[in-house]
Amino acid sequence: MRSAKYSNLYEGIQIWQGEFNPDKKIKADVVIGHSFGAYYALLNWLKFKNYKLILVNPPLPQKKILPLIFRWTKYITQEPVYHVKTIAWKYLLSNILNVIKLHQLNIEEIINQVSRDNLYIIRGVEDKYFCDVASAQFIKNHGWNLIEVPGCGHNWNKKFDEVIAKLKLQ
């Protein structure tokens, strides 16, 4: 799995490597959350409401845990794995508990609280696992800002950096 930190353009919290503390305020004007990091960013936003959000390939709509595990298994076996791994196996149990904690949030309700001017959702068109075609339709049906990026799957891709650079965030 490749995360946003892979691009070296952003400071970041690696929730898959033990940096999971949603009670700690993120001090930034814009927060980018990739995959389940989008849930983490939304949880932090809900507590502090202090920044604009860019959600990249968020797992929407929320799915039950077993189908989510099935999708994750397909993802790690079918999408190329890169040398920059974001899941540290020593944190496996805590990561599972954190995913369960994040999954209990009502993500749709939280996103609806965010001003449309402060929210962008970016989707890799080739993401077949967490932010797929059905997810794109779900996002569009809610009227949320969706930017679809061709040639990208679920992993972080330099094309996401290019799209983010073009957003007018100030």
Short mmCIF file of C-alpha atoms in Angstrom, two decimals:
data_model
loop_
_atom_site.label_atom_id
_atom_site.label_comp_id
_atom_site.label_asym_id
_atom_site.label_seq_id
_atom_site.Cartn_x
_atom_site.Cartn_y
_atom_site.Cartn_z
CA MET A 1 0.00 0.00 0.00
CA ARG A 2 1.23 3.46 -0.81
CA SER A 3 0.05 6.42 1.28
CA ALA A 4 0.03 10.20 0.81
CA LYS A 5 3.29 10.44 2.74
CA TYR A 6 4.87 8.54 -0.17
CA SER A 7 4.85 11.71 -2.27
CA ASN A 8 7.11 13.58 0.18
CA LEU A 9 4.98 16.69 -0.36
CA TYR A 10 2.97 16.37 2.84
CA GLU A 11 3.63 15.98 6.51
CA GLY A 12 1.53 13.15 7.75
CA ILE A 13 0.22 10.86 10.39
CA GLN A 14 0.70 7.19 9.63
CA ILE A 15 -2.31 5.68 11.37
CA TRP A 16 -1.18 2.20 10.27
CA GLN A 17 2.13 2.63 12.09
CA GLY A 18 0.87 3.42 15.55
CA GLU A 19 0.21 7.17 15.15
CA PHE A 20 -3.49 6.84 15.95
CA ASN A 21 -4.60 9.56 18.37
CA PRO A 22 -7.84 11.20 17.18
CA ASP A 23 -7.96 13.34 20.34
CA LYS A 24 -4.84 15.19 19.23
CA LYS A 25 -5.75 18.26 17.20
CA ILE A 26 -4.35 18.30 13.68
CA LYS A 27 -2.78 21.72 13.17
CA ALA A 28 -3.17 22.40 9.46
CA ASP A 29 -5.28 24.49 7.11
CA VAL A 30 -5.89 21.50 4.83
CA VAL A 31 -5.91 17.83 5.82
CA ILE A 32 -5.64 15.03 3.29
CA GLY A 33 -6.99 11.66 4.35
CA HIS A 34 -6.30 8.63 2.16
CA SER A 35 -8.43 5.47 2.41
CA PHE A 36 -9.24 4.87 6.10
CA GLY A 37 -7.12 7.93 6.84
CA ALA A 38 -10.13 9.83 5.45
CA TYR A 39 -12.21 8.47 8.34
CA TYR A 40 -9.48 9.54 10.76
CA ALA A 41 -9.42 13.05 9.23
CA LEU A 42 -13.21 13.25 9.50
CA LEU A 43 -13.17 12.14 13.14
CA ASN A 44 -10.59 14.80 13.96
CA TRP A 45 -12.52 17.40 11.95
CA LEU A 46 -15.69 16.52 13.88
CA LYS A 47 -13.92 17.30 17.16
CA PHE A 48 -12.12 20.47 16.09
CA LYS A 49 -13.71 21.74 12.81
CA ASN A 50 -10.55 23.65 11.97
CA TYR A 51 -9.52 22.76 8.44
CA LYS A 52 -10.48 21.97 4.88
CA LEU A 53 -10.65 18.31 3.90
CA ILE A 54 -9.40 16.37 0.92
CA LEU A 55 -10.50 12.75 1.08
CA VAL A 56 -8.67 10.46 -1.34
CA ASN A 57 -10.29 7.11 -2.12
CA PRO A 58 -12.39 7.07 1.06
CA PRO A 59 -14.25 3.78 1.66
CA LEU A 60 -17.76 5.02 0.82
CA PRO A 61 -20.48 4.16 1.45
CA GLN A 62 -19.62 2.45 4.69
CA LYS A 63 -19.76 -1.30 4.43
CA LYS A 64 -20.22 -3.98 7.04
CA ILE A 65 -17.00 -5.36 8.51
CA LEU A 66 -17.00 -8.76 6.74
CA PRO A 67 -17.46 -7.34 3.22
CA LEU A 68 -14.80 -4.76 4.10
CA ILE A 69 -12.36 -7.53 5.09
CA PHE A 70 -13.17 -9.31 1.82
CA ARG A 71 -12.42 -6.11 -0.17
CA TRP A 72 -9.20 -5.54 1.77
CA THR A 73 -8.08 -9.12 1.02
CA LYS A 74 -8.79 -8.62 -2.68
CA TYR A 75 -6.96 -5.30 -2.60
CA ILE A 76 -3.76 -6.62 -1.01
CA THR A 77 -3.70 -9.61 -3.36
CA GLN A 78 -4.61 -7.80 -6.59
CA GLU A 79 -3.29 -4.23 -6.54
CA PRO A 80 0.51 -3.92 -6.78
CA VAL A 81 2.30 -3.66 -3.45
CA TYR A 82 5.05 -1.05 -3.30
CA HIS A 83 8.25 -0.96 -1.30
CA VAL A 84 6.83 1.77 0.92
CA LYS A 85 4.54 -0.22 3.17
CA THR A 86 2.18 1.65 5.44
CA ILE A 87 0.89 -1.25 7.49
CA ALA A 88 3.36 -2.33 10.16
CA TRP A 89 2.60 -5.88 11.23
CA LYS A 90 3.60 -5.18 14.83
CA TYR A 91 0.56 -2.89 15.01
CA LEU A 92 -1.83 -5.41 13.43
CA LEU A 93 -4.09 -5.89 16.47
CA SER A 94 -4.26 -2.18 17.29
CA ASN A 95 -4.90 -1.42 13.61
CA ILE A 96 -7.83 -3.83 13.54
CA LEU A 97 -9.25 -2.20 16.67
CA ASN A 98 -8.73 1.27 15.17
CA VAL A 99 -10.53 0.29 11.96
CA ILE A 100 -13.44 -1.02 14.03
CA LYS A 101 -13.47 2.24 16.01
CA LEU A 102 -13.41 4.35 12.84
CA HIS A 103 -15.99 2.14 11.19
CA GLN A 104 -18.47 2.90 13.99
CA LEU A 105 -18.59 6.55 12.94
CA ASN A 106 -21.48 7.76 10.84
CA ILE A 107 -19.25 9.02 8.05
CA GLU A 108 -22.11 10.22 5.87
CA GLU A 109 -23.45 12.36 8.70
CA ILE A 110 -20.03 13.88 9.40
CA ILE A 111 -19.39 14.67 5.72
CA ASN A 112 -22.79 16.37 5.54
CA GLN A 113 -21.63 18.76 8.30
CA VAL A 114 -18.60 19.90 6.29
CA SER A 115 -19.17 22.94 4.09
CA ARG A 116 -19.02 22.01 0.38
CA ASP A 117 -16.40 24.75 -0.02
CA ASN A 118 -14.18 22.92 2.47
CA LEU A 119 -14.49 19.39 1.10
CA TYR A 120 -13.04 17.62 -1.92
CA ILE A 121 -13.21 13.91 -2.59
CA ILE A 122 -10.68 12.49 -5.02
CA ARG A 123 -11.15 9.04 -6.52
CA GLY A 124 -8.78 6.92 -8.55
CA VAL A 125 -10.94 5.68 -11.43
CA GLU A 126 -9.24 2.27 -11.26
CA ASP A 127 -10.03 1.78 -7.53
CA LYS A 128 -12.05 -1.44 -7.50
CA TYR A 129 -11.82 -2.07 -3.77
CA PHE A 130 -12.84 0.81 -1.51
CA CYS A 131 -13.86 3.79 -3.63
CA ASP A 132 -15.27 2.04 -6.67
CA VAL A 133 -17.87 3.00 -9.30
CA ALA A 134 -20.72 2.50 -6.80
CA SER A 135 -18.87 4.76 -4.37
CA ALA A 136 -18.55 7.45 -7.03
CA GLN A 137 -22.29 7.31 -7.66
CA PHE A 138 -22.97 7.50 -3.90
CA ILE A 139 -20.74 10.59 -3.63
CA LYS A 140 -22.41 12.24 -6.65
CA ASN A 141 -25.89 11.46 -5.30
CA HIS A 142 -24.99 13.39 -2.14
CA GLY A 143 -23.74 16.39 -4.10
CA TRP A 144 -20.24 16.19 -2.65
CA ASN A 145 -17.33 17.55 -4.71
CA LEU A 146 -15.88 14.55 -6.56
CA ILE A 147 -12.79 14.61 -8.73
CA GLU A 148 -12.09 11.39 -10.63
CA VAL A 149 -8.51 10.74 -11.67
CA PRO A 150 -7.94 8.32 -14.58
CA GLY A 151 -5.08 5.84 -14.41
CA CYS A 152 -5.10 5.62 -10.59
CA GLY A 153 -6.18 2.76 -8.36
CA HIS A 154 -6.47 2.73 -4.59
CA ASN A 155 -2.77 3.28 -3.83
CA TRP A 156 -1.46 6.82 -3.65
CA ASN A 157 -0.41 8.05 -7.06
CA LYS A 158 1.57 11.13 -8.13
CA LYS A 159 -1.45 12.15 -10.21
CA PHE A 160 -3.29 12.83 -6.93
CA ASP A 161 -0.55 15.32 -6.06
CA GLU A 162 -1.13 17.09 -9.38
CA VAL A 163 -4.89 17.32 -8.77
CA ILE A 164 -4.40 18.60 -5.22
CA ALA A 165 -1.93 21.25 -6.43
CA LYS A 166 -4.60 22.61 -8.80
CA LEU A 167 -7.29 22.95 -6.12
CA LYS A 168 -7.94 26.47 -4.93
CA LEU A 169 -7.68 25.87 -1.19
CA GLN A 170 -7.09 29.39 0.14
#
